[in-house]
XYZ file of C-alpha atoms in Angstrom:
623
model
C -179.245 -79.929 -17.329
C -181.952 -81.273 -15.023
C -181.214 -82.358 -11.436
C -184.726 -83.603 -10.692
C -185.102 -86.470 -13.018
C -183.415 -89.936 -13.487
C -181.939 -88.906 -16.622
C -178.866 -87.434 -18.178
C -179.503 -84.487 -20.170
C -176.981 -83.559 -23.178
C -177.441 -80.007 -24.583
C -175.831 -79.852 -27.999
C -176.792 -77.559 -30.814
C -179.272 -75.797 -28.681
C -181.491 -78.476 -27.622
C -181.712 -80.983 -24.930
C -181.708 -84.886 -25.685
C -182.129 -86.917 -22.726
C -180.422 -90.317 -22.174
C -182.630 -92.126 -19.872
C -180.973 -93.871 -16.873
C -182.751 -96.077 -14.309
C -181.471 -95.133 -10.825
C -182.573 -95.598 -7.363
C -183.688 -92.205 -5.984
C -182.356 -92.993 -2.810
C -178.960 -93.192 -4.077
C -178.665 -89.462 -4.584
C -177.994 -87.067 -1.715
C -180.340 -84.491 -0.547
C -180.564 -81.364 -2.836
C -178.691 -79.202 -0.378
C -175.978 -81.750 0.135
C -172.592 -80.499 -0.201
C -170.679 -83.703 0.801
C -169.558 -84.606 -2.255
C -167.878 -81.338 -2.996
C -165.531 -81.825 -0.295
C -164.603 -85.386 -0.047
C -162.295 -86.085 -3.167
C -158.598 -87.252 -2.616
C -155.820 -87.808 -4.763
C -154.950 -91.323 -6.269
C -151.163 -91.794 -4.886
C -150.749 -95.552 -4.495
C -149.448 -98.063 -7.111
C -150.094 -101.609 -6.645
C -146.698 -102.085 -5.453
C -146.977 -99.336 -2.894
C -150.114 -100.534 -1.591
C -148.655 -104.319 -1.329
C -145.669 -102.923 0.733
C -148.215 -100.876 2.852
C -150.395 -103.819 3.556
C -147.274 -106.030 3.859
C -145.691 -103.615 6.628
C -149.045 -102.912 8.143
C -149.273 -106.547 9.041
C -145.863 -106.675 10.557
C -146.839 -110.334 11.275
C -143.511 -111.920 12.069
C -142.589 -108.951 14.254
C -145.767 -109.506 16.128
C -144.915 -113.198 16.741
C -141.675 -111.732 18.315
C -143.370 -109.076 20.466
C -146.601 -110.950 21.460
C -145.583 -114.688 22.182
C -146.405 -114.486 25.863
C -150.114 -115.488 26.108
C -149.515 -118.310 23.660
C -146.842 -119.778 25.810
C -148.957 -118.958 29.085
C -152.010 -120.590 27.593
C -150.507 -123.996 26.061
C -146.812 -123.466 25.370
C -145.009 -124.178 22.213
C -147.637 -126.760 20.900
C -150.348 -123.794 21.095
C -148.013 -121.367 19.510
C -147.187 -123.588 16.605
C -150.368 -125.414 15.707
C -152.687 -122.269 16.509
C -150.941 -120.273 13.998
C -151.535 -122.572 11.072
C -155.291 -122.577 12.028
C -155.312 -118.644 12.265
C -153.381 -118.389 9.154
C -155.919 -120.611 7.151
C -158.719 -118.608 8.624
C -157.358 -115.246 7.941
C -156.645 -116.211 4.471
C -160.342 -117.201 3.933
C -161.259 -113.868 5.345
C -159.085 -111.945 2.955
C -160.054 -113.824 0.096
C -163.864 -113.163 1.129
C -163.238 -109.388 1.717
C -160.890 -109.243 -1.495
C -163.853 -110.373 -3.587
C -166.044 -107.441 -2.202
C -163.381 -104.994 -2.657
C -163.077 -106.046 -6.383
C -166.686 -105.400 -6.588
C -166.446 -102.083 -4.961
C -163.476 -100.644 -3.437
C -164.106 -97.782 -1.160
C -162.883 -96.574 2.020
C -165.847 -97.583 4.074
C -165.363 -100.932 2.918
C -167.306 -103.551 5.131
C -170.318 -101.433 5.955
C -170.683 -100.379 2.255
C -170.933 -104.087 1.055
C -173.228 -104.903 3.787
C -175.406 -102.001 2.631
C -175.494 -103.600 -0.873
C -175.796 -107.292 0.069
C -177.697 -107.587 3.353
C -181.397 -108.443 3.453
C -183.538 -105.283 2.520
C -185.449 -105.500 5.985
C -182.115 -105.176 8.234
C -179.509 -103.675 5.672
C -179.788 -100.158 7.287
C -179.473 -101.278 10.883
C -176.680 -103.909 10.009
C -174.821 -101.121 8.163
C -175.028 -98.915 11.029
C -173.723 -101.382 13.587
C -171.189 -102.341 10.984
C -169.921 -98.973 10.739
C -169.433 -98.120 14.287
C -168.055 -101.554 15.282
C -165.473 -101.218 12.546
C -164.614 -97.766 13.354
C -164.318 -98.257 17.276
C -162.255 -101.482 16.435
C -159.755 -99.808 14.173
C -159.381 -96.793 16.704
C -158.536 -99.103 19.503
C -156.101 -101.163 17.507
C -154.358 -97.973 16.591
C -153.980 -97.179 20.279
C -152.731 -100.557 20.959
C -150.213 -100.411 18.303
C -148.736 -97.063 19.241
C -148.401 -98.426 22.616
C -146.454 -101.491 21.686
C -144.237 -99.377 19.304
C -143.067 -97.084 22.310
C -142.686 -100.357 24.516
C -140.120 -101.590 21.979
C -138.370 -98.093 22.560
C -138.454 -98.197 26.198
C -137.090 -101.773 25.923
C -134.142 -100.413 24.167
C -133.673 -97.775 26.870
C -133.922 -100.407 29.668
C -131.300 -102.552 28.096
C -128.698 -99.855 28.034
C -129.913 -98.044 31.194
C -131.076 -100.691 33.753
C -131.951 -98.143 36.361
C -134.700 -96.738 33.880
C -138.427 -97.443 34.741
C -140.572 -97.782 31.865
C -144.380 -97.373 31.669
C -146.807 -94.696 33.281
C -146.492 -91.107 32.051
C -143.268 -91.763 30.029
C -145.314 -94.035 27.619
C -148.091 -91.607 27.384
C -145.796 -88.739 26.539
C -143.761 -90.742 23.811
C -146.896 -91.918 22.314
C -148.323 -88.580 21.967
C -145.006 -87.370 20.461
C -144.877 -90.043 18.045
C -148.587 -89.766 16.857
C -148.161 -86.114 16.587
C -145.196 -86.664 14.261
C -147.203 -89.131 12.269
C -150.236 -86.705 12.004
C -148.184 -84.006 10.500
C -146.550 -86.329 8.048
C -150.151 -87.625 6.908
C -151.283 -83.950 6.451
C -148.116 -82.344 4.896
C -146.069 -85.166 3.337
C -148.641 -87.686 2.344
C -147.224 -88.186 -1.069
C -144.124 -89.673 0.775
C -146.169 -92.156 2.633
C -146.337 -94.680 -0.113
C -142.613 -94.613 -0.553
C -141.927 -94.702 2.995
C -143.982 -97.812 3.220
C -142.391 -99.392 0.207
C -138.998 -98.684 1.816
C -140.468 -100.181 5.075
C -141.917 -103.320 3.196
C -138.260 -104.043 1.850
C -136.769 -103.516 5.492
C -139.629 -105.792 6.616
C -138.143 -108.719 4.521
C -134.584 -107.871 4.915
C -134.831 -107.797 8.778
C -136.561 -111.232 8.715
C -133.614 -112.739 7.095
C -131.306 -111.148 9.726
C -133.426 -112.408 12.580
C -133.506 -115.833 11.410
C -129.856 -116.054 10.384
C -128.796 -114.987 13.846
C -131.299 -117.111 15.572
C -130.493 -120.190 13.598
C -126.843 -119.915 13.561
C -125.903 -118.390 17.007
C -129.076 -119.516 19.094
C -129.521 -122.875 21.001
C -131.575 -125.764 19.680
C -134.178 -127.396 21.484
C -135.050 -130.850 21.133
C -137.964 -131.874 18.475
C -139.987 -132.744 21.467
C -140.136 -129.189 22.790
C -142.524 -128.289 19.810
C -145.126 -130.562 21.260
C -144.825 -129.353 24.833
C -147.944 -128.394 26.502
C -147.808 -125.760 29.282
C -150.898 -124.218 30.925
C -149.920 -121.557 33.553
C -152.956 -119.443 33.361
C -155.101 -121.608 35.897
C -157.483 -122.909 33.534
C -158.311 -126.718 34.274
C -160.153 -127.118 30.797
C -157.290 -127.437 28.266
C -159.481 -127.005 25.222
C -160.453 -123.471 26.473
C -156.755 -122.714 27.267
C -155.510 -123.824 23.897
C -158.281 -121.499 22.193
C -157.067 -118.629 24.419
C -153.660 -118.985 23.490
C -154.403 -118.986 19.963
C -155.651 -115.393 20.504
C -152.084 -114.201 20.326
C -151.898 -115.255 16.627
C -155.364 -113.864 15.842
C -154.429 -110.485 17.467
C -151.439 -110.487 14.932
C -153.694 -111.177 11.980
C -156.167 -108.451 12.946
C -156.507 -105.551 10.499
C -155.490 -107.167 7.013
C -158.173 -104.996 5.460
C -156.279 -101.908 6.129
C -155.605 -101.531 2.480
C -159.160 -101.526 1.678
C -159.567 -98.119 3.566
C -156.973 -96.616 1.105
C -158.880 -97.763 -2.037
C -159.999 -94.324 -3.147
C -156.442 -93.154 -3.078
C -155.203 -96.265 -5.156
C -154.867 -96.433 -9.010
C -156.763 -99.413 -10.504
C -158.401 -99.998 -7.174
C -160.594 -102.680 -8.103
C -157.645 -105.139 -9.002
C -154.982 -103.574 -6.900
C -156.751 -103.611 -3.615
C -157.920 -107.222 -3.519
C -154.486 -108.578 -4.704
C -152.243 -106.416 -2.212
C -154.522 -107.467 0.666
C -154.464 -111.160 -0.366
C -150.919 -111.675 -1.256
C -149.490 -109.581 1.722
C -151.437 -111.578 4.044
C -150.114 -114.736 2.379
C -146.590 -113.603 2.388
C -146.901 -112.474 6.057
C -148.115 -115.676 6.947
C -145.443 -117.549 5.632
C -142.769 -115.439 7.206
C -144.637 -115.679 10.374
C -144.687 -119.392 10.404
C -140.888 -119.728 9.708
C -140.425 -117.097 12.627
C -142.512 -119.134 14.980
C -140.463 -122.028 14.574
C -137.329 -120.323 14.784
C -138.457 -118.681 17.922
C -139.532 -122.115 19.461
C -135.948 -123.578 18.619
C -134.001 -120.954 19.972
C -136.287 -119.863 23.120
C -135.138 -121.244 26.681
C -137.662 -123.142 28.897
C -141.244 -121.816 28.964
C -140.995 -121.192 32.750
C -137.971 -118.709 32.063
C -139.844 -117.263 29.196
C -142.766 -116.380 31.262
C -140.652 -114.916 33.991
C -139.424 -112.332 31.436
C -140.721 -108.907 30.913
C -139.896 -109.119 27.248
C -139.524 -112.544 25.684
C -138.029 -111.383 22.393
C -135.278 -109.213 24.458
C -134.313 -112.273 26.698
C -133.994 -114.582 23.486
C -131.964 -112.042 21.751
C -129.594 -111.398 24.780
C -129.257 -114.988 25.174
C -128.388 -115.521 21.710
C -126.092 -112.798 21.082
C -124.833 -112.166 24.409
C -124.356 -108.684 23.512
C -126.411 -105.354 24.563
C -125.514 -103.449 21.527
C -126.415 -106.169 19.117
C -129.870 -106.822 20.963
C -130.445 -103.063 20.855
C -129.902 -102.804 17.284
C -132.225 -105.897 16.368
C -135.074 -104.467 18.560
C -134.368 -100.979 16.935
C -135.214 -102.964 13.528
C -138.436 -103.828 15.119
C -139.032 -100.349 16.351
C -138.647 -98.977 12.859
C -141.130 -101.520 11.399
C -143.618 -100.615 14.170
C -143.134 -97.006 13.726
C -143.941 -97.254 10.200
C -146.967 -99.583 10.946
C -148.273 -96.798 13.140
C -147.781 -94.247 10.446
C -149.778 -96.483 8.034
C -152.420 -97.092 10.505
C -153.122 -93.604 11.022
C -153.594 -93.089 7.325
C -155.945 -96.057 7.342
C -157.966 -94.918 10.246
C -158.293 -91.723 9.337
C -159.811 -92.547 5.924
C -162.177 -95.029 7.751
C -163.203 -91.946 10.020
C -163.509 -89.794 6.768
C -165.451 -92.353 4.971
C -167.936 -92.851 8.031
C -168.411 -89.160 8.383
C -168.876 -88.748 4.674
C -171.430 -91.435 4.933
C -173.535 -89.868 7.909
C -172.252 -92.084 10.711
C -170.217 -89.202 12.042
C -170.597 -85.392 11.761
C -169.929 -84.369 8.175
C -167.322 -81.890 9.535
C -164.719 -84.750 9.447
C -165.753 -85.636 5.944
C -163.660 -82.472 4.726
C -160.763 -83.077 2.270
C -158.137 -80.220 2.338
C -158.326 -78.619 -1.328
C -154.439 -77.670 -0.831
C -153.102 -81.180 0.557
C -155.899 -83.488 -0.821
C -155.981 -85.355 2.495
C -159.036 -85.593 5.076
C -157.117 -83.277 7.441
C -159.847 -83.089 9.991
C -160.300 -86.911 10.224
C -156.515 -86.980 10.766
C -156.585 -84.452 13.523
C -159.654 -86.549 15.105
C -157.709 -89.785 14.886
C -154.668 -88.362 16.348
C -156.534 -86.789 19.191
C -158.442 -90.080 20.239
C -155.179 -91.989 20.371
C -153.384 -89.533 22.363
C -156.433 -89.215 24.754
C -156.661 -93.307 24.916
C -152.978 -93.460 25.657
C -153.403 -91.148 28.705
C -154.922 -93.978 30.298
C -151.464 -95.247 30.895
C -150.834 -92.922 33.661
C -151.736 -94.029 37.395
C -151.509 -96.970 39.203
C -154.365 -98.955 37.454
C -153.418 -97.630 34.115
C -152.844 -100.845 32.170
C -156.030 -102.123 33.208
C -157.922 -99.105 31.846
C -155.998 -98.979 28.729
C -156.257 -102.638 28.307
C -159.936 -102.469 28.488
C -160.069 -100.200 25.381
C -157.419 -101.923 23.105
C -158.889 -105.355 24.040
C -161.936 -104.193 22.027
C -160.038 -104.104 18.556
C -160.084 -107.915 17.690
C -163.861 -108.442 18.691
C -165.097 -105.389 17.010
C -163.175 -106.104 13.694
C -164.227 -109.708 13.774
C -167.654 -108.716 14.092
C -167.305 -106.582 11.057
C -165.834 -109.339 9.080
C -168.655 -111.618 10.156
C -171.440 -109.290 8.991
C -169.769 -108.646 5.721
C -169.158 -112.300 4.807
C -172.549 -113.211 5.862
C -173.902 -110.646 3.608
C -172.350 -112.069 0.619
C -173.025 -115.499 1.649
C -176.849 -114.320 1.747
C -176.604 -113.009 -1.780
C -175.281 -116.053 -3.215
C -177.646 -118.437 -1.579
C -180.475 -116.194 -2.227
C -180.310 -116.227 -5.753
C -179.697 -112.616 -6.456
C -177.611 -111.780 -9.269
C -174.133 -110.374 -8.266
C -171.655 -109.222 -10.664
C -168.195 -110.204 -9.331
C -165.169 -108.052 -9.964
C -162.009 -109.117 -11.901
C -160.607 -110.558 -8.751
C -162.830 -113.296 -7.502
C -162.920 -117.063 -6.090
C -164.743 -118.519 -9.105
C -166.714 -121.501 -8.190
C -164.871 -121.654 -4.780
C -166.445 -118.411 -3.632
C -169.356 -120.048 -1.491
C -167.070 -122.606 0.166
C -164.543 -120.168 1.089
C -167.095 -117.596 2.353
C -168.707 -120.267 4.681
C -165.353 -121.476 6.028
C -164.198 -117.809 6.427
C -167.605 -117.287 8.510
C -167.393 -120.296 10.627
C -163.948 -119.422 11.405
C -164.639 -115.763 12.351
C -167.798 -116.710 14.527
C -165.663 -119.656 16.277
C -162.998 -117.099 17.383
C -165.501 -114.334 18.398
C -166.688 -116.919 20.959
C -163.307 -116.948 22.973
C -162.175 -113.146 22.562
C -164.218 -112.313 25.482
C -162.897 -115.170 27.782
C -160.466 -114.107 30.633
C -157.132 -115.255 29.894
C -156.145 -116.076 33.486
C -158.136 -117.721 36.635
C -159.075 -116.728 39.105
C -160.474 -113.456 37.654
C -159.448 -110.261 39.328
C -159.779 -106.611 38.432
C -156.119 -106.750 37.298
C -156.308 -109.773 34.974
C -159.979 -109.375 33.930
C -160.449 -109.233 29.973
C -162.711 -106.191 29.490
C -163.310 -107.016 25.883
C -166.830 -108.349 26.230
C -168.174 -105.221 28.574
C -166.563 -102.648 26.218
C -167.949 -104.174 23.350
C -171.348 -104.317 24.872
C -171.007 -100.478 25.753
C -169.959 -99.524 22.085
C -173.132 -101.577 20.849
C -175.106 -99.958 23.484
C -174.149 -96.469 22.144
C -174.637 -97.702 18.597
C -177.968 -98.839 19.104
C -178.929 -95.868 21.192
C -177.793 -93.563 18.191
C -179.829 -95.826 15.753
C -183.140 -95.362 17.742
C -182.721 -91.822 18.666
C -181.442 -90.327 15.355
C -180.402 -92.889 12.649
C -183.784 -95.090 12.200
C -185.444 -92.138 10.865
C -182.976 -89.814 9.355
C -180.062 -92.025 8.250
C -180.863 -93.682 4.681
C -177.453 -95.559 4.629
C -174.034 -94.625 2.890
C -173.631 -91.836 0.658
C -173.757 -93.560 -2.622
C -173.066 -90.406 -4.781
C -169.385 -91.082 -4.488
C -169.377 -94.681 -5.770
C -168.900 -96.253 -9.195
C -171.713 -98.898 -8.989
C -171.303 -101.591 -11.563
C -174.874 -102.900 -10.697
C -176.437 -99.787 -12.655
C -175.698 -100.778 -16.196
C -177.214 -97.859 -17.958
C -175.393 -95.264 -16.118
C -172.236 -94.113 -18.033
C -169.691 -94.185 -15.291
C -166.473 -94.331 -17.339
C -165.494 -92.486 -20.625
C -166.294 -95.695 -22.558
C -169.826 -95.717 -21.067
C -170.384 -92.191 -21.815
C -169.059 -92.587 -25.440
C -171.491 -95.374 -25.899
C -174.435 -93.437 -24.756
C -173.559 -90.657 -27.114
C -173.048 -93.021 -29.999
C -176.448 -94.450 -29.465
C -178.332 -91.022 -28.843
C -176.527 -89.090 -31.497
C -174.614 -91.635 -33.801
C -171.203 -90.239 -32.799
C -168.329 -92.679 -33.553
C -166.772 -94.683 -30.779
C -163.357 -92.985 -30.182
C -160.324 -95.058 -29.284
C -158.630 -94.404 -26.199
C -155.436 -93.360 -27.947
C -156.947 -90.544 -29.359
C -157.569 -89.073 -25.718
C -153.969 -89.145 -24.541
C -152.799 -86.000 -26.307
C -152.167 -83.629 -23.349
C -151.825 -84.098 -19.584
C -155.358 -83.320 -18.141
C -156.857 -82.508 -21.551
C -158.515 -85.183 -23.481
C -159.637 -84.355 -27.160
C -161.011 -86.319 -30.190
C -159.693 -86.382 -33.336
C -160.672 -83.189 -35.292
C -162.886 -84.927 -37.854
C -165.357 -86.236 -35.218
C -168.516 -84.423 -34.485
C -167.943 -83.733 -30.732
C -164.632 -82.736 -28.994
C -164.284 -84.018 -25.369
C -162.458 -81.970 -22.820
C -161.625 -82.990 -19.487
C -160.583 -80.118 -17.052
C -158.714 -81.827 -14.165
C -157.445 -79.064 -12.341
C -160.668 -77.170 -11.698
C -161.606 -79.157 -8.482
C -164.177 -81.658 -7.431
C -167.840 -80.459 -8.307
C -169.570 -81.680 -11.236
C -172.973 -80.801 -10.020
C -172.781 -77.020 -10.587
C -171.421 -76.360 -14.153
C -172.663 -72.899 -14.200
C -170.310 -71.687 -11.357
C -167.477 -74.060 -12.279
C -164.746 -71.528 -12.424
C -166.045 -69.883 -9.252
C -166.688 -72.963 -7.266
C -163.956 -74.916 -8.680
C -166.001 -77.459 -11.120
C -164.718 -80.615 -12.454
C -166.537 -81.727 -15.458
C -166.443 -83.264 -18.943
C -167.105 -80.708 -21.728
C -168.603 -81.306 -25.095
C -167.891 -79.212 -28.180
C -169.762 -79.752 -31.229
C -168.656 -78.950 -34.971
C -169.978 -75.561 -34.973
C -168.097 -74.615 -31.876
C -170.728 -74.515 -29.235
C -169.855 -75.715 -25.871
C -171.950 -77.449 -23.251
C -171.282 -79.513 -20.065
C -171.977 -83.247 -19.497
C -172.789 -83.803 -15.610
C -174.379 -87.250 -14.961
C -177.023 -86.479 -12.558
C -177.805 -90.214 -11.919
C -174.285 -90.856 -10.114
C -172.257 -87.633 -9.727
C -169.249 -89.586 -10.787
C -165.904 -87.712 -10.915
C -164.355 -88.489 -14.128
C -160.454 -88.154 -13.312
C -157.550 -89.132 -15.336
C -157.080 -92.375 -13.681
C -160.735 -93.499 -14.114
C -160.873 -92.604 -17.608
C -157.714 -94.621 -18.416
C -158.581 -97.356 -16.254
C -159.622 -100.300 -18.440
C -161.045 -102.220 -15.112
C -163.786 -99.747 -15.005
C -165.242 -99.898 -18.523
C -168.801 -100.504 -18.480
C -170.354 -101.688 -21.731
C -173.650 -99.830 -22.632
C -176.527 -101.732 -23.975
C -178.344 -100.137 -26.811
């Protein structure tokens, strides 16, 4: 078997017969690259589990309960209601656009991989580099913010029952660290349980919504219909247009991170269909639930002035409606459980993004390691937990929330920048006349209009994300989103010119199933078609390959028998050392009993059981 040419060589009956494959040599790693050997994970998510993961991750109606302050502060009920509708439409278009790309290539790196494929040749490496760092920084800061919000809910329950308790400061930091350590351990030692935890959380997410709506509608007061159109600007902004758009950012933040499901692609079965469907329909369902909750909250809340005076608006509403500390505590406990599961899912998602970015050369390859025992990226999980704990130490001190807010305010701007680059790239491909093979989940003739609307919406929101929410601006109320984003971009650009421009060729394509390389047998069907063309081997029906778990064999009367040894490990690039190094390969046995190894040098693709039986991955070979 040759590793130095763009061909697949099959050794059978004592001679080599090459099957030519046209592949860009830059898609291969260096000869001494071992990154592929340590970056394989287990596919544990079904569609329903990934849907529940994404549904709970968004926790959108819960976000409306917890984060209504700035919408009321910069516009009142009118802004709260109508900005939600606009953001819902914009987020749906973003999800649909990213869903198309996820169906083409579901991969943990997501946006930056798609940018590398679709951006103009002259800028694609630089755009991908900026994209990768922006996405990673955005998700780390989003995780830190969600962890903080989760503990604030816990402290809210404590303060209801113990009025003398003073929340914040080092209390918050210690509780965040404890929670993240628990979540980190679960992600390492009990990851198989996480899909089921998220499935249960998804059911609770819907059930708790029903409970909140019934309690607030049946027991709560009724504001007059004119209250929905009431405008209230308490932020100091004289320009109502700017104030309204700043109030809209409450909803923008709650819709951020809908792409989390994509970062679990490599651990999802039939990812090309499951990932885009889970992402799109979870955001649609969350949007519907969120819209209902916004209307229920507006109906049941007191005056805007009273709401703005409360440290926690949802706590004040529930206490007023139920008149009971115990009932309010129980309902906030439900919000805490959902937020707790969101943080658990977020650590899983962010660690996969860290793992992918390390595997692709953006960060040290050390963090791309996957534990052969647990089959999870343990080092990236540890790094993720460490960073979140370190960021939450900023809660300690008199100016703690200013410092912490400076970091977490980055999340929306960084992620929206990553969305904009990816969506602009697919628009470029469509308008430039380049051929693009869409996945099975696509927008058809509506693709370009939806992409354009998503890009316009994304860029529009980016304009207002750095604006201060309050005037006059002080050190305490300043929006540090812009300065922090500039610092992040400065770091990324500095790394580009000092290292990446000369030494980084783009994402590691050896881990991908690239449908744009039609001659490369990337599934069992493709392999059989190539063999049939070269050796007149009959095409074998899939039913004959389901004989034993982990072992696929043809019927005895065919010329070749194919064996797939699933438990050997991950490396198919070194078949000679398969038993020593744990090689995973496809074996061919001819009618005389001679055994040889088939390893596709063009792609280094792992043929695991899910891939072999996944009809969505079938590539028909042209003779």
